[in-house]
Short mmCIF file of C-alpha atoms in Angstrom, two decimals:
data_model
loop_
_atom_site.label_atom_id
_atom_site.label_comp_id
_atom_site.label_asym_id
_atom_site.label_seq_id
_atom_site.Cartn_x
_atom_site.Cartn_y
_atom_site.Cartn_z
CA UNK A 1 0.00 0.00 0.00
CA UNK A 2 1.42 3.42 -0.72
CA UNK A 3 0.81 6.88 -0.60
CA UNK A 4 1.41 7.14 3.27
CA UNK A 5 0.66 11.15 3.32
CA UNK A 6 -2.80 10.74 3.41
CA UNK A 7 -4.61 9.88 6.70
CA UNK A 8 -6.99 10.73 8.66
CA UNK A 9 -9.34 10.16 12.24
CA UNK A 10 -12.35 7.90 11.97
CA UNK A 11 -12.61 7.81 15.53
CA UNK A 12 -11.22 6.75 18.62
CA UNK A 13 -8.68 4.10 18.10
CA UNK A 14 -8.77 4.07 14.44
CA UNK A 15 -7.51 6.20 11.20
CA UNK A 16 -7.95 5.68 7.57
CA UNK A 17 -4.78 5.54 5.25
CA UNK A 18 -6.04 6.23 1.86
CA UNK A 19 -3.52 4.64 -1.17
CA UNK A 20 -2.97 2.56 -4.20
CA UNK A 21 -2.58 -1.18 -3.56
CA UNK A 22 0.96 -2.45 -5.52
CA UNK A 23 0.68 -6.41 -4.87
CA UNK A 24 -1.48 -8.63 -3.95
CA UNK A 25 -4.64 -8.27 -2.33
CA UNK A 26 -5.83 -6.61 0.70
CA UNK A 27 -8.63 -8.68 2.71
CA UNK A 28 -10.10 -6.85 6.29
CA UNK A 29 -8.62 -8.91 8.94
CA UNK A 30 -5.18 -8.30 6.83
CA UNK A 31 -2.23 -7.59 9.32
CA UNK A 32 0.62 -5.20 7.88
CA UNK A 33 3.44 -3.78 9.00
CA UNK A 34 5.74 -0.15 7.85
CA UNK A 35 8.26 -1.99 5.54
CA UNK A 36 11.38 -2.44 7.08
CA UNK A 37 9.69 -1.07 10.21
CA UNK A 38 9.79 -4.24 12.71
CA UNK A 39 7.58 -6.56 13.65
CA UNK A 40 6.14 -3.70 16.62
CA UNK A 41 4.77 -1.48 13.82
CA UNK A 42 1.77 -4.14 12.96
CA UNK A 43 -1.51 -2.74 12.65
CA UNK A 44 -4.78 -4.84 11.19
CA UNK A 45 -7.15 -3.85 8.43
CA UNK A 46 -10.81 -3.05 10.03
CA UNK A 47 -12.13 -2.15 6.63
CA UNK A 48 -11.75 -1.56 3.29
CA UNK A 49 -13.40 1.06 1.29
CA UNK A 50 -13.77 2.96 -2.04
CA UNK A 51 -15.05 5.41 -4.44
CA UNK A 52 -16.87 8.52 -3.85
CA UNK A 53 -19.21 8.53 -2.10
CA UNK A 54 -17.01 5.83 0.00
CA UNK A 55 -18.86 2.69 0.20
CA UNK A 56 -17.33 -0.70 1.92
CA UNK A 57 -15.83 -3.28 -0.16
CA UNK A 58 -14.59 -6.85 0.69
CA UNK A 59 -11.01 -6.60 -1.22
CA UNK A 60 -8.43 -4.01 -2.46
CA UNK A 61 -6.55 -5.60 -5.23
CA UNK A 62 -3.27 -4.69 -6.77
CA UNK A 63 -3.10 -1.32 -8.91
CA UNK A 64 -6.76 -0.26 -7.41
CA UNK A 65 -6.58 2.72 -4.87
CA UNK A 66 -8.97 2.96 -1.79
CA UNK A 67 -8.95 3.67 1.58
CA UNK A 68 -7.95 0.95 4.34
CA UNK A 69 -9.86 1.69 8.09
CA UNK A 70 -6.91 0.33 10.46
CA UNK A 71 -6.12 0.47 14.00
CA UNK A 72 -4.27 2.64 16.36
CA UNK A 73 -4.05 6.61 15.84
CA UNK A 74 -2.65 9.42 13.88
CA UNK A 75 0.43 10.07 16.15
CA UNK A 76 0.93 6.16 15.40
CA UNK A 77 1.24 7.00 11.29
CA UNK A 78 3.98 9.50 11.31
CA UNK A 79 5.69 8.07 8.46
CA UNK A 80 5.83 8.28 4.55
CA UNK A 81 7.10 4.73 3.89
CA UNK A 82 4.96 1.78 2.17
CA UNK A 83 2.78 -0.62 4.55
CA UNK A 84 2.95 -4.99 3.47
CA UNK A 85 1.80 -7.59 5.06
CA UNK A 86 4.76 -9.22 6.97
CA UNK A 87 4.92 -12.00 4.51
CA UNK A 88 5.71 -9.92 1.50
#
């Protein structure tokens, strides 16, 4: 997933990173992790969601953009680098 300079609050204990997928495909439930960041940077995909008006969507797949609800908060996010899942 990249594009990491655009985020936002959707509430307490949760943000939404907005980007283009590169590989694979992201599933809610996904765990993923700042590349290179360690295994303490993990956060978990809540939900996925595109277009405009943003509706809720079961997959991101590579090259598509959308927005990915995760956990944690902003002060959490302060980074510009890409987000994988661990395996990648």
């Amino acid at each position: 997933m990249q594009d990491k300079y655009t985020l936002y609050d959707d509430g307490p204990g949760t943000v939404v990173l907005s980007g283009q997928a590169l590989t694979g495909v992201f599933r809610p439930g996904d765990g993923l992790e700042i590349l290179g960041g360690g295994p303490d940077t993990g956060v978990v995909i809540l939900e996925i969601r595109q277009g405009v008006p943003s509706v809720t969507v079961d997959s991101l797949p590579a090259g598509e953009y959308g927005d990915l609800l995760v956990d944690g908060n902003l002060g959490d996010f302060e980074f510009t680098d890409k987000l994988v899942r661990p395996t990648e």
